[in-house]
Coordinates of C-alpha atoms in Angstrom, one line a residue:
M26 CA -57.7 -33.1 -9.7
I27 CA -57.9 -33.7 -6.0
K28 CA -56.0 -36.8 -4.8
H29 CA -57.3 -36.6 -1.2
V30 CA -59.2 -34.3 1.1
A31 CA -59.6 -34.6 4.8
D32 CA -60.3 -32.4 7.8
L33 CA -57.7 -33.5 10.4
P34 CA -56.7 -32.4 13.8
V35 CA -53.2 -31.0 13.9
S36 CA -52.1 -34.1 15.9
K37 CA -52.9 -36.2 12.8
V38 CA -51.4 -33.7 10.3
L39 CA -48.1 -34.0 12.3
D40 CA -48.7 -37.6 13.3
A41 CA -45.6 -39.1 15.0
E42 CA -46.5 -42.7 14.1
L43 CA -47.3 -42.0 10.4
P44 CA -44.8 -39.1 9.7
S45 CA -45.0 -36.8 6.7
Y46 CA -42.8 -33.9 5.8
F47 CA -43.8 -30.5 4.6
V48 CA -41.6 -28.4 2.3
V49 CA -42.3 -24.9 1.2
P50 CA -41.0 -24.5 -2.4
K51 CA -38.4 -21.8 -3.0
Y52 CA -40.7 -19.8 -5.3
Q53 CA -43.2 -19.2 -2.4
R54 CA -43.1 -15.8 -0.7
E55 CA -41.2 -15.4 2.6
Y56 CA -42.7 -15.8 6.0
V57 CA -44.8 -12.5 6.4
W58 CA -47.1 -13.1 9.4
G59 CA -46.6 -10.5 12.1
Q60 CA -47.7 -9.9 15.7
N61 CA -51.4 -9.3 14.9
D62 CA -51.5 -12.7 13.1
W63 CA -49.7 -14.4 16.0
D64 CA -52.0 -12.9 18.5
A65 CA -55.1 -13.8 16.5
L66 CA -54.0 -17.5 16.2
F67 CA -53.2 -17.7 19.9
D68 CA -56.4 -15.9 21.0
D69 CA -58.6 -18.1 18.8
L70 CA -57.1 -21.2 20.3
V71 CA -57.5 -19.9 23.9
E72 CA -61.1 -18.7 23.3
N73 CA -62.3 -21.9 21.7
E74 CA -64.9 -23.6 23.9
G75 CA -65.7 -27.3 24.4
N76 CA -63.9 -30.3 22.9
D77 CA -64.4 -29.4 19.3
G78 CA -61.1 -28.2 17.9
H79 CA -60.8 -24.6 16.5
F80 CA -61.0 -24.6 12.7
L81 CA -57.6 -23.2 11.5
G82 CA -58.4 -23.2 7.8
T83 CA -57.2 -25.1 4.7
F84 CA -53.8 -25.9 3.3
L85 CA -53.1 -27.2 -0.2
A86 CA -50.1 -29.5 -0.9
V87 CA -48.7 -31.6 -3.7
N88 CA -47.8 -35.2 -2.9
Q89 CA -45.9 -36.7 -5.8
E90 CA -45.1 -40.0 -4.0
Q91 CA -46.4 -43.0 -5.9
G92 CA -45.9 -45.9 -3.6
S93 CA -47.8 -46.2 -0.3
H94 CA -44.6 -47.4 1.4
N95 CA -42.9 -44.1 0.8
T96 CA -42.9 -41.4 3.5
P97 CA -45.0 -38.6 2.1
R98 CA -43.3 -35.3 1.2
Y99 CA -45.8 -32.5 0.7
D100 CA -44.9 -29.4 -1.2
V101 CA -47.0 -26.6 0.4
I102 CA -48.7 -24.4 -2.2
D103 CA -51.1 -22.6 0.1
G104 CA -51.1 -22.4 3.9
Q105 CA -47.4 -22.1 4.6
Q106 CA -47.9 -19.1 6.9
R107 CA -50.3 -21.0 9.1
L108 CA -48.1 -24.2 9.2
T109 CA -45.0 -22.2 10.0
T110 CA -46.7 -20.3 12.7
L111 CA -48.2 -23.4 14.3
S112 CA -44.7 -25.0 14.2
L113 CA -43.2 -22.0 15.9
L114 CA -45.9 -22.1 18.6
L115 CA -45.2 -25.9 19.1
A116 CA -41.5 -25.1 19.4
A117 CA -42.2 -22.5 22.1
I118 CA -44.4 -25.1 23.9
Y119 CA -41.7 -27.7 23.7
S120 CA -39.1 -25.3 25.0
V121 CA -41.3 -24.9 28.2
I122 CA -42.3 -28.5 28.6
R123 CA -38.7 -29.8 28.3
T124 CA -37.8 -27.9 31.5
D125 CA -40.3 -30.0 33.6
E126 CA -38.2 -32.1 35.9
D127 CA -41.2 -33.9 37.5
L128 CA -41.7 -36.5 34.8
D129 CA -44.0 -39.5 35.0
D130 CA -44.6 -41.9 32.2
D131 CA -47.4 -39.9 30.7
K132 CA -45.3 -36.7 30.6
I133 CA -42.4 -38.6 29.0
V134 CA -44.7 -39.9 26.3
E135 CA -46.3 -36.4 25.9
R136 CA -42.8 -34.8 25.4
T137 CA -41.7 -37.5 23.0
L138 CA -44.8 -37.1 20.8
L139 CA -44.5 -33.3 20.8
K140 CA -40.9 -33.6 19.8
K141 CA -41.9 -35.8 16.9
M142 CA -44.4 -33.3 15.7
L143 CA -41.4 -31.0 15.0
V144 CA -38.5 -33.3 14.3
I145 CA -38.1 -37.0 13.6
D146 CA -34.6 -38.6 13.5
H147 CA -33.1 -35.1 13.5
V148 CA -35.0 -34.1 10.4
P149 CA -37.5 -31.2 10.7
R150 CA -41.1 -32.0 9.8
L151 CA -41.3 -28.6 8.2
T152 CA -38.8 -27.0 5.9
P153 CA -39.5 -23.3 5.1
Q154 CA -38.3 -21.7 1.9
A155 CA -34.7 -20.4 2.0
S156 CA -35.0 -16.8 1.0
G157 CA -35.0 -14.1 3.6
S158 CA -33.1 -16.5 5.9
N159 CA -36.4 -18.1 6.7
Q160 CA -35.1 -21.7 6.6
D161 CA -31.9 -20.9 8.5
D162 CA -33.8 -18.9 11.1
Y163 CA -36.4 -21.7 11.6
F164 CA -33.8 -24.4 12.0
A165 CA -31.9 -22.2 14.5
V166 CA -35.2 -21.7 16.5
L167 CA -35.7 -25.4 16.7
R168 CA -32.2 -25.6 18.2
L169 CA -33.0 -22.8 20.7
A170 CA -36.1 -24.8 21.7
G171 CA -33.9 -27.7 22.6
L172 CA -34.3 -29.9 19.5
K173 CA -31.4 -31.5 17.7
I174 CA -31.5 -31.4 13.9
Q175 CA -29.1 -32.4 11.1
G176 CA -26.2 -30.0 10.9
M177 CA -27.1 -28.2 14.1
P178 CA -27.1 -24.7 12.5
T179 CA -25.4 -21.8 14.2
T180 CA -27.5 -18.8 15.0
P181 CA -27.7 -16.7 11.8
K182 CA -26.6 -13.1 12.0
W183 CA -29.3 -10.6 12.8
M184 CA -31.8 -13.4 13.4
G185 CA -33.4 -11.6 16.3
L186 CA -34.5 -8.8 14.0
R187 CA -36.4 -11.1 11.7
R188 CA -39.9 -12.6 12.0
I189 CA -39.2 -16.2 12.6
E190 CA -37.4 -15.8 16.0
R191 CA -39.6 -12.9 16.9
A192 CA -42.6 -15.1 16.5
Y193 CA -41.0 -17.8 18.7
R194 CA -40.1 -15.3 21.4
H195 CA -43.6 -13.8 21.2
F196 CA -45.3 -17.1 21.8
L197 CA -43.1 -17.7 24.8
R198 CA -44.4 -14.4 26.2
L199 CA -48.0 -15.3 25.4
L200 CA -47.6 -18.6 27.3
E201 CA -46.4 -16.7 30.3
A202 CA -49.3 -14.3 30.0
H203 CA -51.8 -17.2 29.7
A204 CA -50.4 -18.7 32.8
E205 CA -50.7 -15.4 34.7
F206 CA -54.2 -14.8 33.6
S207 CA -55.3 -18.4 34.5
N208 CA -53.5 -18.3 37.9
Q209 CA -51.4 -21.2 36.9
D210 CA -47.7 -21.9 36.2
V211 CA -46.2 -21.7 32.7
L212 CA -46.0 -25.5 32.4
W213 CA -49.7 -25.7 32.8
A214 CA -50.2 -23.0 30.2
A215 CA -47.9 -24.8 27.7
R216 CA -49.8 -28.1 28.2
D217 CA -53.1 -26.4 27.9
L218 CA -52.1 -24.8 24.5
L219 CA -50.6 -28.1 23.4
D220 CA -53.9 -29.8 23.9
R221 CA -55.7 -27.0 22.0
V222 CA -53.2 -27.1 19.1
K223 CA -53.5 -30.8 18.8
R224 CA -57.3 -30.6 18.7
A225 CA -57.4 -27.7 16.2
I226 CA -58.6 -28.7 12.7
L227 CA -56.9 -28.2 9.4
V228 CA -58.4 -29.2 6.1
K229 CA -55.8 -30.8 3.9
L230 CA -56.3 -30.7 0.2
E231 CA -53.8 -33.1 -1.5
V232 CA -53.1 -33.1 -5.2
A233 CA -50.7 -35.1 -7.3
T234 CA -49.1 -32.4 -9.5
F235 CA -48.2 -28.8 -9.3
S236 CA -50.5 -28.1 -12.3
D237 CA -53.4 -29.5 -10.4
A238 CA -52.4 -27.5 -7.3
F239 CA -52.4 -24.1 -9.1
K240 CA -55.7 -24.8 -10.9
L241 CA -57.3 -25.7 -7.5
F242 CA -55.7 -22.7 -5.8
E243 CA -57.2 -20.4 -8.5
S244 CA -60.6 -22.0 -8.2
L245 CA -60.6 -21.7 -4.4
N246 CA -59.8 -18.1 -4.5
N247 CA -62.6 -17.3 -7.0
R248 CA -65.3 -19.2 -5.3
G249 CA -68.7 -17.7 -4.4
K250 CA -69.2 -15.9 -1.1
P251 CA -70.5 -18.3 1.6
L252 CA -73.3 -17.5 4.1
T253 CA -72.0 -15.8 7.2
P254 CA -73.3 -15.9 10.8
I255 CA -74.8 -12.5 10.2
D256 CA -76.8 -13.9 7.2
L257 CA -78.0 -16.8 9.3
I258 CA -79.0 -14.5 12.2
K259 CA -81.0 -12.3 9.7
N260 CA -82.8 -15.3 8.2
T261 CA -83.7 -16.6 11.7
L262 CA -84.9 -13.2 12.8
L263 CA -87.0 -12.6 9.7
A264 CA -88.6 -16.1 9.8
R265 CA -89.6 -15.5 13.5
A266 CA -90.9 -12.0 12.8
E267 CA -93.3 -13.4 10.2
R268 CA -94.8 -15.7 12.8
T269 CA -94.9 -13.2 15.7
E270 CA -98.0 -11.2 16.4
G271 CA -97.4 -7.5 16.2
T272 CA -94.5 -7.7 13.7
S273 CA -94.4 -8.3 10.0
L274 CA -91.7 -9.7 7.6
D275 CA -91.6 -6.4 5.6
E276 CA -91.2 -4.2 8.7
A277 CA -88.5 -6.5 10.2
Y278 CA -86.6 -6.6 6.9
E279 CA -86.6 -2.8 6.6
E280 CA -85.4 -2.5 10.2
W281 CA -82.6 -5.0 9.5
R282 CA -81.6 -2.9 6.4
S283 CA -81.5 0.2 8.5
W284 CA -79.3 -1.4 11.1
L285 CA -76.8 -2.7 8.6
E286 CA -76.7 0.8 6.9
R287 CA -75.6 2.2 10.3
L288 CA -73.0 -0.5 10.7
G289 CA -71.6 -0.2 7.1
D290 CA -70.9 -3.0 4.7
D291 CA -67.7 -4.3 6.3
Y292 CA -68.5 -7.8 7.6
S293 CA -65.9 -7.7 10.4
T294 CA -67.6 -4.6 11.8
Q295 CA -71.0 -6.2 11.7
E296 CA -69.9 -9.3 13.4
R297 CA -68.0 -7.3 16.1
F298 CA -71.1 -5.3 16.8
F299 CA -73.3 -8.4 17.4
R300 CA -70.6 -9.9 19.7
Q301 CA -70.0 -6.6 21.6
L302 CA -73.7 -5.9 22.1
Y303 CA -74.2 -9.2 23.9
N304 CA -71.0 -8.8 25.9
A305 CA -71.9 -5.2 26.9
M306 CA -75.5 -5.6 27.7
K307 CA -76.1 -9.3 28.6
D308 CA -76.8 -8.4 32.2
A309 CA -78.0 -4.8 31.9
W310 CA -80.6 -5.8 29.4
G311 CA -81.3 -9.4 30.4
M312 CA -79.7 -11.0 27.3
S313 CA -77.7 -13.6 29.1
V314 CA -77.7 -17.1 27.6
I315 CA -77.1 -20.0 29.9
G316 CA -73.6 -21.5 29.3
V317 CA -72.4 -18.5 27.2
P318 CA -70.5 -16.1 29.5
V319 CA -69.0 -14.3 26.4
A320 CA -70.0 -14.1 22.8
T321 CA -67.4 -15.3 20.4
R322 CA -67.4 -16.0 16.6
S323 CA -68.1 -19.7 17.3
N324 CA -71.2 -19.2 19.4
L325 CA -72.7 -16.0 17.9
I326 CA -75.5 -17.8 16.0
R327 CA -76.5 -19.7 19.2
V328 CA -76.6 -16.4 21.2
Y329 CA -78.9 -14.6 18.8
E330 CA -81.1 -17.6 18.0
S331 CA -81.7 -17.7 21.8
Q332 CA -82.5 -13.9 21.8
I333 CA -84.9 -14.3 18.9
D334 CA -86.7 -17.1 20.6
R335 CA -87.0 -15.4 24.0
Q336 CA -87.4 -11.7 23.4
L337 CA -88.0 -10.7 19.8
V338 CA -90.4 -7.9 20.8
T339 CA -90.7 -7.9 24.6
P340 CA -87.9 -8.4 27.2
A341 CA -87.3 -11.9 28.5
E342 CA -89.0 -12.8 31.7
G343 CA -87.1 -11.5 34.7
A344 CA -85.1 -9.0 32.7
P345 CA -84.1 -5.6 34.3
P346 CA -86.7 -2.9 34.2
R347 CA -84.8 -0.9 31.5
A348 CA -84.4 -3.9 29.2
P349 CA -86.0 -3.6 25.7
G350 CA -86.9 -6.5 23.4
L351 CA -84.4 -7.6 20.8
L352 CA -85.8 -5.5 18.0
R353 CA -85.7 -2.4 20.1
S354 CA -82.2 -3.4 21.5
L355 CA -80.8 -3.6 18.0
D356 CA -82.3 -0.3 17.0
L357 CA -80.9 1.5 20.0
A358 CA -77.5 -0.2 19.9
T359 CA -76.9 0.3 16.2
L360 CA -77.6 4.1 16.6
E361 CA -75.0 4.4 19.3
Y362 CA -72.5 2.0 17.6
A363 CA -72.6 4.1 14.5
K364 CA -71.1 7.0 16.5
L365 CA -68.2 4.8 17.5
I366 CA -67.3 3.6 14.0
Q367 CA -67.9 6.9 12.1
I368 CA -64.6 8.5 11.0
A369 CA -64.8 12.1 11.9
E370 CA -63.4 15.0 9.8
N371 CA -60.0 15.8 11.2
T372 CA -60.5 19.5 11.5
W373 CA -59.5 21.9 14.3
D374 CA -63.1 22.5 15.3
A375 CA -64.4 18.9 15.0
P376 CA -66.4 17.8 18.1
P377 CA -63.8 16.5 20.6
L378 CA -65.9 13.3 21.3
D379 CA -66.2 12.5 17.6
R380 CA -62.5 13.0 17.1
A381 CA -61.7 10.8 20.1
F382 CA -63.9 8.0 18.8
T383 CA -62.0 8.2 15.5
D384 CA -58.6 8.2 17.2
L385 CA -59.5 5.1 19.2
I386 CA -60.1 3.3 15.8
R387 CA -56.8 4.5 14.5
A388 CA -55.1 3.4 17.7
E389 CA -56.4 -0.1 17.0
G390 CA -58.6 0.0 20.1
T391 CA -61.9 -1.3 18.7
T392 CA -62.0 -4.0 21.4
A393 CA -62.8 -1.2 23.8
H394 CA -66.0 -0.5 21.9
V395 CA -67.7 -3.0 24.1
L396 CA -67.2 -0.7 27.1
L397 CA -68.1 2.5 25.2
L398 CA -71.2 0.9 23.8
Y399 CA -72.3 0.1 27.4
L400 CA -71.6 3.6 28.5
L401 CA -73.5 5.2 25.5
L402 CA -76.5 2.9 26.2
S403 CA -76.4 3.7 29.9
R404 CA -75.6 7.3 29.5
A405 CA -78.7 8.7 31.1
E406 CA -78.4 6.5 34.2
R407 CA -74.7 7.3 34.5
A408 CA -75.2 11.1 34.0
L409 CA -72.3 11.1 31.4
S410 CA -71.6 14.3 29.6
D411 CA -69.7 14.6 26.3
D412 CA -66.7 15.7 28.3
D413 CA -66.9 12.6 30.5
L414 CA -67.1 10.3 27.5
T415 CA -64.3 12.2 25.7
N416 CA -62.0 11.8 28.8
I417 CA -62.9 8.1 29.0
T418 CA -62.1 7.6 25.3
H419 CA -58.7 9.3 25.7
L420 CA -58.0 6.9 28.5
L421 CA -58.9 4.0 26.3
I422 CA -56.7 5.4 23.6
S423 CA -53.7 5.5 25.9
F424 CA -54.5 2.0 27.2
S425 CA -54.8 0.7 23.6
V426 CA -51.5 2.2 22.4
R427 CA -49.7 0.8 25.4
R428 CA -51.3 -2.6 25.1
N429 CA -50.7 -2.9 21.3
M430 CA -47.0 -2.1 21.9
T431 CA -46.4 -4.3 24.9
N432 CA -49.1 -7.0 24.6
V433 CA -50.0 -6.4 28.2
P434 CA -52.6 -7.6 28.9
P435 CA -52.7 -10.2 26.1
T436 CA -55.3 -9.8 23.4
Y437 CA -57.5 -12.7 24.6
E438 CA -57.9 -11.1 28.0
L439 CA -59.2 -7.7 26.7
Q440 CA -62.9 -8.6 26.1
R441 CA -63.2 -10.1 29.5
L442 CA -61.4 -7.2 31.1
F443 CA -63.8 -4.7 29.7
M444 CA -66.8 -6.9 30.6
D445 CA -65.5 -7.1 34.2
I446 CA -65.4 -3.3 34.2
I447 CA -69.0 -3.3 33.0
G448 CA -69.9 -5.8 35.7
E449 CA -68.3 -3.5 38.4
L450 CA -70.2 -0.5 37.0
E451 CA -73.5 -2.4 37.1
E452 CA -72.9 -3.1 40.8
S453 CA -72.1 0.5 41.6
N454 CA -73.8 3.8 41.4
A455 CA -70.9 5.6 39.8
Q456 CA -71.9 8.7 37.8
G457 CA -70.1 11.3 35.7
P458 CA -66.3 11.6 36.6
E459 CA -66.7 8.7 39.0
V460 CA -67.1 6.4 36.0
H461 CA -63.8 7.6 34.6
A462 CA -62.1 7.0 37.9
A463 CA -63.4 3.5 38.2
I464 CA -62.3 2.6 34.7
L465 CA -58.8 4.1 35.3
R466 CA -58.3 2.1 38.5
R467 CA -59.0 -1.1 36.7
L468 CA -57.0 -0.4 33.5
S469 CA -54.0 0.9 35.3
R470 CA -53.7 -2.3 37.3
R471 CA -53.6 -4.4 34.1
S472 CA -51.6 -2.1 31.8
A473 CA -47.8 -2.0 31.3
D474 CA -46.1 0.6 33.4
D475 CA -44.1 3.5 31.8
G476 CA -40.8 1.5 31.9
V477 CA -42.2 -1.5 30.0
F478 CA -44.0 0.8 27.6
A479 CA -40.8 2.7 26.9
S480 CA -38.9 -0.5 26.4
S481 CA -41.5 -1.7 23.8
L482 CA -40.8 1.5 21.8
E483 CA -37.2 0.5 21.3
G484 CA -36.0 -1.7 18.4
S485 CA -37.7 -2.2 15.0
I486 CA -41.2 -1.1 15.9
Y487 CA -42.1 -0.3 12.2
E488 CA -42.1 -4.0 11.2
D489 CA -44.7 -5.2 13.7
H490 CA -46.3 -2.0 14.8
A491 CA -46.4 0.3 11.7
N492 CA -50.0 1.5 12.4
V493 CA -49.3 2.3 16.1
A494 CA -46.1 4.0 15.1
R495 CA -48.0 6.1 12.6
F496 CA -50.6 7.0 15.1
A497 CA -48.1 8.0 17.8
L498 CA -46.0 10.1 15.4
I499 CA -49.1 11.9 14.1
R500 CA -50.3 12.5 17.7
L501 CA -46.9 14.2 18.4
A502 CA -47.0 16.2 15.2
Q503 CA -50.5 17.5 15.8
A504 CA -49.8 18.3 19.5
G505 CA -47.8 21.3 18.3
M506 CA -50.4 22.7 15.9
T507 CA -52.7 25.7 16.3
K508 CA -55.9 26.7 14.5
E509 CA -53.8 28.7 12.0
N510 CA -51.5 25.9 11.0
W511 CA -53.7 22.9 11.5
Q512 CA -53.0 20.0 9.0
D513 CA -55.1 16.9 8.6
L514 CA -52.3 14.2 8.6
W515 CA -54.9 11.5 8.0
V516 CA -56.2 12.8 4.7
R517 CA -56.2 10.5 1.7
D518 CA -56.0 11.2 -2.0
Q519 CA -56.5 8.9 -5.0
N520 CA -53.3 7.4 -6.2
S521 CA -52.5 6.7 -9.9
S522 CA -54.4 3.4 -9.7
G523 CA -57.5 5.0 -8.3
K524 CA -57.0 3.7 -4.7
P525 CA -57.0 6.0 -1.7
A526 CA -53.5 6.7 -0.3
Y527 CA -52.3 8.8 2.6
R528 CA -51.1 12.3 1.6
W529 CA -48.8 12.3 4.6
T530 CA -46.8 9.1 5.1
I531 CA -44.2 7.5 7.4
E532 CA -40.8 8.3 6.0
H533 CA -37.7 6.3 6.7
I534 CA -35.0 8.9 7.1
L535 CA -32.2 6.4 6.5
P536 CA -33.6 4.6 3.4
Q537 CA -34.6 1.0 3.4
T538 CA -33.0 0.3 0.0
E539 CA -30.0 -2.1 -0.2
A540 CA -28.4 0.1 -2.8
L541 CA -27.6 3.3 -0.8
L542 CA -26.4 6.3 -2.6
P543 CA -22.7 7.1 -2.1
E544 CA -23.6 10.1 0.0
W545 CA -25.3 7.9 2.5
V546 CA -22.5 5.3 2.6
S547 CA -19.9 8.1 3.2
M548 CA -22.1 9.8 5.9
L549 CA -22.5 6.5 7.7
G550 CA -18.8 5.7 7.8
G551 CA -18.3 3.3 4.9
P552 CA -20.1 0.2 3.4
E553 CA -19.9 -2.0 6.5
Q554 CA -21.0 0.6 8.9
A555 CA -23.8 1.6 6.5
R556 CA -25.0 -2.0 6.4
I557 CA -24.9 -2.4 10.2
A558 CA -26.8 0.9 10.6
Q559 CA -29.5 -0.3 8.3
E560 CA -29.8 -3.8 9.9
E561 CA -30.0 -2.3 13.4
H562 CA -31.8 1.0 13.0
E563 CA -33.7 1.4 9.8
H564 CA -37.1 0.5 11.4
E565 CA -36.3 2.2 14.7
L566 CA -38.6 5.0 16.0
G567 CA -35.9 7.6 15.7
N568 CA -35.5 6.9 12.0
L569 CA -39.2 7.4 11.3
T570 CA -41.0 10.7 10.6
I571 CA -44.1 12.1 8.8
T572 CA -43.7 13.9 5.4
G573 CA -45.7 14.5 2.3
Y574 CA -45.9 11.5 0.0
N575 CA -43.2 11.5 -2.7
S576 CA -42.1 8.0 -3.6
S577 CA -39.5 9.1 -6.2
L578 CA -37.4 10.7 -3.5
G579 CA -37.5 8.0 -0.8
K580 CA -34.0 6.8 -1.7
R581 CA -32.4 10.2 -2.1
S582 CA -29.7 11.8 0.1
F583 CA -30.5 13.3 3.5
A584 CA -30.1 16.8 2.2
E585 CA -32.5 16.2 -0.7
K586 CA -35.1 14.7 1.5
R587 CA -34.7 17.5 4.0
D588 CA -35.1 20.3 1.4
R589 CA -37.6 18.7 -1.0
Q590 CA -40.5 20.8 -2.3
D591 CA -43.6 20.1 -4.3
E592 CA -44.3 21.5 -7.8
A593 CA -45.6 24.8 -6.3
G594 CA -42.4 25.3 -4.2
N595 CA -44.0 24.3 -0.9
P596 CA -41.7 22.4 1.5
I597 CA -42.8 18.8 1.8
G598 CA -39.5 17.4 3.3
Y599 CA -38.2 17.8 6.8
K600 CA -38.8 21.6 6.5
N601 CA -42.5 21.0 6.2
G602 CA -43.4 22.9 9.4
L603 CA -44.3 19.9 11.5
N604 CA -42.8 20.3 15.0
L605 CA -42.0 16.5 14.7
N606 CA -39.4 17.4 12.1
S607 CA -38.0 20.6 13.6
D608 CA -34.8 18.8 14.7
L609 CA -34.3 17.2 11.3
A610 CA -34.8 20.5 9.5
D611 CA -31.6 21.9 11.2
R612 CA -29.4 18.9 10.6
D613 CA -26.8 18.4 7.9
S614 CA -26.1 14.7 8.5
W615 CA -27.7 11.5 9.8
N616 CA -26.1 8.4 11.3
A617 CA -26.7 5.6 13.9
E618 CA -25.9 7.9 16.8
A619 CA -28.4 10.5 15.6
I620 CA -31.1 7.8 15.3
R621 CA -30.5 6.5 18.8
E622 CA -30.7 10.0 20.2
R623 CA -33.9 10.8 18.4
T624 CA -35.4 7.4 19.4
N625 CA -34.8 8.2 23.1
S626 CA -36.3 11.7 22.7
L627 CA -39.4 10.4 20.9
I628 CA -39.9 7.6 23.4
A629 CA -40.0 10.1 26.3
M630 CA -42.6 12.2 24.3
I631 CA -44.8 9.2 23.5
V632 CA -44.8 7.9 27.0
Q633 CA -46.0 11.4 28.1
A634 CA -48.5 11.6 25.3
F635 CA -50.3 8.4 26.3
P636 CA -50.6 8.5 30.1
L637 CA -52.6 6.2 32.3
K638 CA -53.0 8.6 35.3

């Protein structure tokens, strides 16, 4: 079935001397990766330590060429999202490097080889599938980056609203942020990322027929679950406990089970806890491992193997007085971490601290758990009350919402930023409200200001920031509630397939459907104006609101959506009583101008709702 398999650095996959071309068949899905995926790829590359390239995963391709003299053409069956994203990152890197006027021979060779990773003899190395304008957008991005390709396509209409160009622009911003964070210029940042991309590893699975490809694809996606780093840490800990005086295998196993019960069965949460415990307490509890300033996915096993060897029961030699051994550390830390990850009931009288912890998760701010874990474990020394911790958590929520919208600071900087704050607190005697003030000073220096934050809320935020948009809209809606009319806008019910679904959902006021009802077309000024309004405004903040879920009415007229009721006659449309919809409840029409006005109004409210002051 498999014609060839190899783990290759990207420099070999896109080898300039032995070129191959990658084509995404037209039946494959469109390019769907978004900002979270772009950030994750970039961050993984930046965080990778040493000379070993970061493992990017596997791609599966069909090579039907028979003769060895033919230039290979690979039809990509699995891995097209990764290959497309890598190519867009390389295009962003090329667009920076080509501006370097100080060229020596080595730089000329570097630029030429980079160019050939993307285009050879005006033919792109990668051809995305055509639907959704993916192919046209990608070729136009290559032209924007300064590369010549056959036909030299013009810029497709509305290209800037779609993912291909947005990814390219986003990578340009990430390169600038990487340069700023490293106190270097953007040329240095581009060359640093180029080196990291070229060293990164892809496993290429090559088959001869499409039939073989789909059989292999199915088998790969039904394979058994491999051992994780957490499994390996557990096995090492239990093996050591069996040999350590004062501990037993059974006791250690029961303790391990209790820790994972507190963390839950989601592997990503478990892994994040083990990383964040080290990053939070490595100095405070004497956990530091030589050569490991920060725990990452790639060094996690090494970190905890070292802890198990040095301080399974008693603290390591020279550890701070308050440091416990590893077993006690894990017991204390999982108790506190469980508070951070527990979703609180969204009721009027829920404890404010519990609700703040839950809101931080919903605001996609779990990176800040490293700081909160430190504060919870140092609570006594810092004299932190529930009110102090609640205020700090609200500060972290504001910071997270702003960061997730603006990408300032970039994702890969966050862990070190919070660790630096921990380091400053360790060196100070700050207590109570002083801790909040110290954190605010540091975060406000690294966060986007109100102007940048406001600008990030313009445009099609739903496509790349749907979760943040939902969180912000719910925050505005709940701000106007009282104990008498409190509604849990996060509640979930089982849908028809038995899966949990939000009872209250984001509603596009102007529908997303291509086939608008005649009432909409007339209201928007005709077919062409309706099409333009959808292209420019359908995912804009002003066109989004929160209503009760009712999928059958999503495409209806504005009046029907405004006045809709449930089977009991309760209003669930724009007259549902949420102050977020009060302006909609009084309207009789909806158009591009109304969307722009509401966008501006909501932006001002959101900036005020998430202050950094």
